Amino acid sequence: MVKLKKYNGVLKLFVIFLTLFFIVSCSPKNYNLTKVEGKQLPVTEKAQETPEIEKFIAPYREHINKDLDSVLAYCPETLDKSTGIWQTSIGNLLADVCLERGNLVFKTREKKAIDLCFLNHGGIRAILPKGNVTTRSAFEIMPFENNLVVLALKGAQIQEMISYIIKEKKPHPLSGMTFTIAKDKTAKNILIQGKPFDVSKTYYVATNDYLANGGDSMNFFAKNTQKFDLNYKLRNVLIDYFKEVDTIPVAKDIRITEE
């Protein structure tokens, strides 16, 4: 009997030990970050290249380059975004093209016309050099995936847009609207599609989706009453335009003047 009691006591202790062991082992563990290590890996054009990979990629690269370098039109002079205070030759071209080709879509879908186009100076990423114009030219000028959108803006927002232009003093691409900056830095002689500006009217303004959401502090765009996404990338707008013209016209008209 004595030996049996001792055995039962040892067994109970063993069972208690196993129970505690499983409870501890199954309990959630908390891990804390103690150190972060990093290493800079240089990336070069030839770092990961192998003859097999190059052989596989070569025909695709050749096909893409052939498409990108196909000649679409001719530009009689270099169009640059740094050649003017209030407007530039390339900015005028871009705004005019977006207004023209955007209307082809907007009129068909909505049975309405775009009144003006306003884009950002910083969105133009390259010049359009004198000579042959290719698909690559469009990709260089507009490398982003921005879509052309049309916003319905009240007259008050058009006034905000004009104030923004005057305050920024940058040659933002503008088409469909002209005005004069008075000595007190206000606008006068505002014309939209050749007609006097009417503050009580709603105007349809073409821009890109980045600006439409208030990008570049263009908060007046976010106050639109209607928004129409044309699902038409600005880059494709340029490409389609280049395909249709033989020689790129250079707009010489003055859109913003100062007293």
mmCIF file of C-alpha atoms in Angstrom, residues 77-188:
data_model
loop_
_atom_site.group_PDB
_atom_site.id
_atom_site.type_symbol
_atom_site.label_atom_id
_atom_site.label_comp_id
_atom_site.label_asym_id
_atom_site.label_seq_id
_atom_site.Cartn_x
_atom_site.Cartn_y
_atom_site.Cartn_z
ATOM 1 C CA GLU A 77 10.296 73.675 -85.378
ATOM 2 C CA THR A 78 11.205 72.573 -81.873
ATOM 3 C CA LEU A 79 8.314 72.962 -79.433
ATOM 4 C CA ASP A 80 9.523 73.602 -75.891
ATOM 5 C CA LYS A 81 7.733 74.248 -72.593
ATOM 6 C CA SER A 82 10.341 76.739 -71.345
ATOM 7 C CA THR A 83 9.964 79.397 -74.020
ATOM 8 C CA GLY A 84 7.211 81.619 -72.607
ATOM 9 C CA ILE A 85 5.871 83.317 -69.478
ATOM 10 C CA TRP A 86 2.155 82.674 -69.923
ATOM 11 C CA GLN A 87 2.109 80.159 -72.764
ATOM 12 C CA THR A 88 4.433 77.873 -74.694
ATOM 13 C CA SER A 89 4.320 76.370 -78.154
ATOM 14 C CA ILE A 90 4.132 72.793 -76.869
ATOM 15 C CA GLY A 91 1.586 73.730 -74.188
ATOM 16 C CA ASN A 92 -0.663 75.348 -76.791
ATOM 17 C CA LEU A 93 -0.377 72.266 -78.987
ATOM 18 C CA LEU A 94 -1.234 69.864 -76.179
ATOM 19 C CA ALA A 95 -4.238 71.875 -74.977
ATOM 20 C CA ASP A 96 -5.527 72.394 -78.529
ATOM 21 C CA VAL A 97 -5.211 68.698 -79.345
ATOM 22 C CA CYS A 98 -6.957 67.615 -76.128
ATOM 23 C CA LEU A 99 -9.792 70.050 -76.802
ATOM 24 C CA GLU A 100 -10.149 68.959 -80.416
ATOM 25 C CA ARG A 101 -9.941 65.197 -79.946
ATOM 26 C CA GLY A 102 -11.724 65.246 -76.606
ATOM 27 C CA ASN A 103 -14.687 66.856 -78.342
ATOM 28 C CA LEU A 104 -14.852 63.993 -80.834
ATOM 29 C CA VAL A 105 -15.599 61.652 -77.929
ATOM 30 C CA PHE A 106 -17.590 64.043 -75.720
ATOM 31 C CA LYS A 107 -19.964 65.193 -78.437
ATOM 32 C CA THR A 108 -20.644 61.620 -79.497
ATOM 33 C CA ARG A 109 -21.284 60.341 -75.980
ATOM 34 C CA GLU A 110 -22.895 63.314 -74.235
ATOM 35 C CA LYS A 111 -24.149 65.447 -77.151
ATOM 36 C CA LYS A 112 -22.325 68.410 -75.591
ATOM 37 C CA ALA A 113 -19.203 70.409 -76.442
ATOM 38 C CA ILE A 114 -16.065 71.042 -74.406
ATOM 39 C CA ASP A 115 -15.601 74.784 -73.862
ATOM 40 C CA LEU A 116 -11.955 74.893 -72.853
ATOM 41 C CA CYS A 117 -8.971 72.785 -71.860
ATOM 42 C CA PHE A 118 -6.632 73.470 -68.942
ATOM 43 C CA LEU A 119 -3.640 71.279 -68.049
ATOM 44 C CA ASN A 120 -0.505 71.612 -65.931
ATOM 45 C CA HIS A 121 2.850 72.873 -67.125
ATOM 46 C CA GLY A 122 4.710 70.196 -65.128
ATOM 47 C CA GLY A 123 2.864 67.388 -66.883
ATOM 48 C CA ILE A 124 4.828 68.011 -70.085
ATOM 49 C CA ARG A 125 7.970 65.903 -69.696
ATOM 50 C CA ALA A 126 9.882 66.502 -72.932
ATOM 51 C CA ILE A 127 10.235 68.780 -75.933
ATOM 52 C CA LEU A 128 8.933 67.973 -79.380
ATOM 53 C CA PRO A 129 12.060 68.418 -81.510
ATOM 54 C CA LYS A 130 12.116 69.669 -85.058
ATOM 55 C CA GLY A 131 11.936 66.798 -87.534
ATOM 56 C CA ASN A 132 10.113 63.512 -87.687
ATOM 57 C CA VAL A 133 7.478 62.902 -85.025
ATOM 58 C CA THR A 134 7.149 59.303 -83.837
ATOM 59 C CA THR A 135 5.106 57.298 -81.367
ATOM 60 C CA ARG A 136 8.132 57.482 -79.064
ATOM 61 C CA SER A 137 7.769 61.290 -79.115
ATOM 62 C CA ALA A 138 4.304 60.981 -77.540
ATOM 63 C CA PHE A 139 5.581 58.579 -74.862
ATOM 64 C CA GLU A 140 8.394 60.987 -73.988
ATOM 65 C CA ILE A 141 6.090 64.006 -73.739
ATOM 66 C CA MET A 142 3.375 62.138 -71.813
ATOM 67 C CA PRO A 143 4.931 59.136 -70.006
ATOM 68 C CA PHE A 144 2.129 58.898 -67.435
ATOM 69 C CA GLU A 145 -1.116 56.925 -67.620
ATOM 70 C CA ASN A 146 -3.376 59.951 -67.202
ATOM 71 C CA ASN A 147 -6.830 59.927 -68.782
ATOM 72 C CA LEU A 148 -8.624 62.859 -70.348
ATOM 73 C CA VAL A 149 -11.681 63.871 -68.326
ATOM 74 C CA VAL A 150 -14.301 66.580 -68.730
ATOM 75 C CA LEU A 151 -15.630 68.510 -65.724
ATOM 76 C CA ALA A 152 -18.705 70.690 -65.490
ATOM 77 C CA LEU A 153 -17.625 73.851 -63.659
ATOM 78 C CA LYS A 154 -19.721 76.808 -62.606
ATOM 79 C CA GLY A 155 -18.621 80.332 -63.422
ATOM 80 C CA ALA A 156 -17.252 80.798 -59.897
ATOM 81 C CA GLN A 157 -14.824 77.914 -60.420
ATOM 82 C CA ILE A 158 -13.715 79.360 -63.768
ATOM 83 C CA GLN A 159 -12.867 82.553 -61.884
ATOM 84 C CA GLU A 160 -10.892 80.473 -59.357
ATOM 85 C CA MET A 161 -9.026 78.842 -62.245
ATOM 86 C CA ILE A 162 -8.091 82.234 -63.693
ATOM 87 C CA SER A 163 -6.915 83.464 -60.275
ATOM 88 C CA TYR A 164 -4.819 80.303 -59.960
ATOM 89 C CA ILE A 165 -3.186 80.962 -63.344
ATOM 90 C CA ILE A 166 -2.332 84.546 -62.416
ATOM 91 C CA LYS A 167 -0.984 83.578 -58.986
ATOM 92 C CA GLU A 168 1.098 80.653 -60.281
ATOM 93 C CA LYS A 169 2.579 82.662 -63.161
ATOM 94 C CA LYS A 170 3.393 79.503 -65.104
ATOM 95 C CA PRO A 171 2.645 78.753 -68.761
ATOM 96 C CA HIS A 172 0.018 76.108 -68.092
ATOM 97 C CA PRO A 173 -1.461 74.668 -71.323
ATOM 98 C CA LEU A 174 -4.691 76.511 -72.076
ATOM 99 C CA SER A 175 -7.078 76.357 -75.027
ATOM 100 C CA GLY A 176 -10.535 77.809 -75.665
ATOM 101 C CA MET A 177 -10.118 80.763 -73.300
ATOM 102 C CA THR A 178 -8.308 84.119 -73.480
ATOM 103 C CA PHE A 179 -8.034 86.986 -71.010
ATOM 104 C CA THR A 180 -5.973 90.014 -70.043
ATOM 105 C CA ILE A 181 -4.215 90.441 -66.697
ATOM 106 C CA ALA A 182 -4.853 93.931 -65.390
ATOM 107 C CA LYS A 183 -2.303 95.916 -63.382
ATOM 108 C CA ASP A 184 -4.085 94.974 -60.146
ATOM 109 C CA LYS A 185 -3.546 91.267 -61.015
ATOM 110 C CA THR A 186 -7.188 90.615 -61.832
ATOM 111 C CA ALA A 187 -8.508 89.300 -65.125
ATOM 112 C CA LYS A 188 -10.551 91.224 -67.658
#
